[in-house]
Coordinates of C-alpha atoms in Angstrom, one line a residue:
X142 CA -3.3 -14.1 -7.3
X143 CA -6.2 -12.9 -5.3
X144 CA -7.1 -9.2 -5.1
X145 CA -6.1 -9.2 -1.4
X146 CA -2.6 -10.6 -2.3
X147 CA -2.3 -8.0 -5.1
X148 CA -3.2 -5.2 -2.7
X149 CA -0.8 -6.4 -0.1
X150 CA 2.1 -6.6 -2.5
X151 CA 1.2 -3.2 -4.0
X152 CA 1.2 -1.7 -0.4
X153 CA 4.6 -3.2 0.3
X154 CA 6.0 -1.9 -3.0
X155 CA 4.6 1.6 -2.3
X156 CA 6.0 1.5 1.3
X157 CA 9.4 0.5 0.2
X158 CA 9.6 3.0 -2.7
X159 CA 8.8 5.8 -0.3
X160 CA 12.3 5.5 1.2
X161 CA 14.0 6.5 -2.0
X162 CA 14.5 9.6 -4.1
X163 CA 12.2 10.0 -7.0
X164 CA 14.7 9.0 -9.6
X165 CA 15.4 5.7 -7.8
X166 CA 11.8 4.7 -7.1
X167 CA 11.1 2.9 -10.4
X168 CA 14.2 0.8 -10.0
X169 CA 13.3 0.0 -6.4
X170 CA 9.9 -1.2 -7.5
X171 CA 11.5 -3.7 -9.9
X172 CA 13.9 -4.9 -7.1
X173 CA 10.8 -5.8 -5.0
X174 CA 10.4 -9.0 -6.9
X175 CA 14.0 -10.1 -6.0
X176 CA 13.5 -9.7 -2.2
X177 CA 14.3 -12.8 -0.1
X178 CA 11.6 -14.6 1.8
X179 CA 11.2 -13.4 5.4
X180 CA 9.6 -15.3 8.3
X181 CA 9.1 -15.0 12.0
X182 CA 8.3 -17.3 14.9
X183 CA 5.4 -16.1 16.9
X184 CA 5.4 -16.2 20.7
X185 CA 3.3 -19.4 20.4
X186 CA 6.1 -21.1 18.5
X187 CA 4.4 -20.9 15.1
X188 CA 6.5 -20.0 12.1
X189 CA 4.8 -17.3 10.1
X190 CA 5.9 -16.2 6.6
X191 CA 6.0 -12.4 6.6
X192 CA 7.0 -11.9 3.0
X193 CA 7.3 -14.2 0.0
X194 CA 7.2 -13.0 -3.6
X195 CA 6.4 -16.0 -5.8
X196 CA 4.5 -14.4 -8.6
X197 CA 3.9 -15.2 -12.3
X198 CA 5.5 -12.8 -14.7
X199 CA 2.0 -11.5 -15.7
X200 CA 1.2 -10.8 -12.0
X201 CA 4.5 -8.9 -11.6
X202 CA 3.6 -6.7 -14.6
X203 CA 0.2 -6.0 -13.2
X204 CA 1.7 -5.0 -9.9
X205 CA 4.4 -2.9 -11.4
X206 CA 1.9 -1.0 -13.6
X207 CA -0.4 -0.5 -10.7
X208 CA 2.3 0.8 -8.3
X209 CA 3.8 3.1 -10.9
X210 CA 0.3 4.4 -11.7
X211 CA -0.3 5.2 -8.0
X212 CA 3.2 6.8 -7.6
X213 CA 2.4 9.2 -10.5
X214 CA -0.7 10.3 -8.7
X215 CA 0.9 10.7 -5.3
X216 CA 0.7 14.6 -5.2
X217 CA -3.0 14.4 -6.1
X218 CA -3.7 11.6 -3.6
X219 CA -1.8 13.4 -0.8
X220 CA -3.8 16.6 -1.6
X221 CA -7.1 14.6 -1.1
X222 CA -5.8 13.1 2.1
X223 CA -4.7 16.5 3.4
X224 CA -8.1 18.0 2.7
X225 CA -9.8 15.6 5.2
X226 CA -7.0 14.9 7.7
X227 CA -7.5 17.6 10.3
X228 CA -4.2 18.3 12.0
X229 CA -2.5 15.4 10.2
X230 CA -0.9 16.5 7.0
X231 CA 0.7 13.7 4.9
X232 CA 4.2 14.9 5.7
X233 CA 3.5 14.1 9.4
X234 CA 2.0 10.6 8.9
X235 CA 3.8 7.4 9.3
X236 CA 5.0 5.7 6.2
X237 CA 2.8 2.6 6.7
X238 CA -0.4 4.5 7.2
X239 CA 0.4 6.9 4.3
X240 CA 1.1 4.0 1.9
X241 CA -2.1 2.4 2.9
X242 CA -4.1 5.6 2.5
X243 CA -2.6 6.3 -0.9
X244 CA -3.5 2.9 -2.1
X245 CA -7.0 3.1 -0.8
X246 CA -7.7 6.6 -2.1
X247 CA -6.3 5.5 -5.5
X248 CA -8.7 2.5 -5.5
X249 CA -11.6 4.7 -4.4
X250 CA -11.0 7.4 -7.0
X251 CA -9.5 5.6 -10.0
X252 CA -10.3 1.8 -9.8
X253 CA -13.9 1.3 -11.0
X254 CA -13.7 -2.4 -10.1
X255 CA -13.2 -1.7 -6.4
X256 CA -16.3 -0.4 -4.4
X257 CA -15.4 2.4 -1.9
X258 CA -16.5 0.2 1.0
X259 CA -14.2 -2.6 -0.1
X260 CA -11.3 -0.2 -0.5
X261 CA -11.9 1.1 3.1
X262 CA -12.3 -2.4 4.6
X263 CA -9.1 -3.7 2.9
X264 CA -7.2 -0.6 4.0
X265 CA -8.2 -1.2 7.6
X266 CA -7.2 -4.8 7.3
X267 CA -3.8 -3.7 6.0
X268 CA -3.5 -1.3 8.9
X269 CA -4.3 -4.0 11.4
X270 CA -1.6 -6.2 9.9
X271 CA 1.2 -3.7 9.3
X272 CA 0.4 -0.6 11.3
X273 CA 0.5 0.3 15.0
X274 CA -2.4 -0.2 17.4
X275 CA -4.0 3.1 16.4
X276 CA -3.5 2.7 12.6
X277 CA -6.8 0.9 11.8
X278 CA -8.9 3.6 13.4
X279 CA -6.8 6.4 11.9
X280 CA -7.0 4.9 8.4
X281 CA -10.7 4.3 8.7
X282 CA -11.4 7.8 9.9
X283 CA -9.5 9.5 7.1
X284 CA -11.1 7.3 4.4
X285 CA -14.6 7.7 5.9
X286 CA -14.3 11.4 5.6
X287 CA -13.3 11.1 1.9
X288 CA -16.5 9.2 1.2

C-alpha cells in the first residue's frame, strides 16, 4: 500500500470514528475493514470507485495502530489547531476538514518520516477530494500557520 493510500484510509477511519461516542470508537475503527465497496457514476458516464478496502492483514494492523494513535492525541491536536485557527475553533469545523487537519498535524508533529511540506500537500489533496470548494484553502491556511 502506498503512503497516499494509507493516508486516505486513515482519514476515512478518523472521519467515521468521529460520529461515535468515545467508548465505541475503537470498535468502529475495526468495522472499517468490513465496509462494502462503494462506487459512483460520474456525469461523463465513468464508473468511479469511491471506497474499497482490500488490504493485507499487516496493512490493516498498521492503519489501526496509526488511527488509534491519532485518536489518543485528539485533545492535543485540537489544541494546536485552535491556537492558529482565528475564529474557527475545532468544535465549529466540518468533520471532513477536522479529520484532515488532525491527520496532518499528527504527521507534522509526531511522524518523523513525513516532512511538513508533504503533510500539508497531502492534506490539501485530501481536502480537494473529500471537502467542499473552500476546504483546500482552509486546510492549507491552518497548516501553514502551524509551520
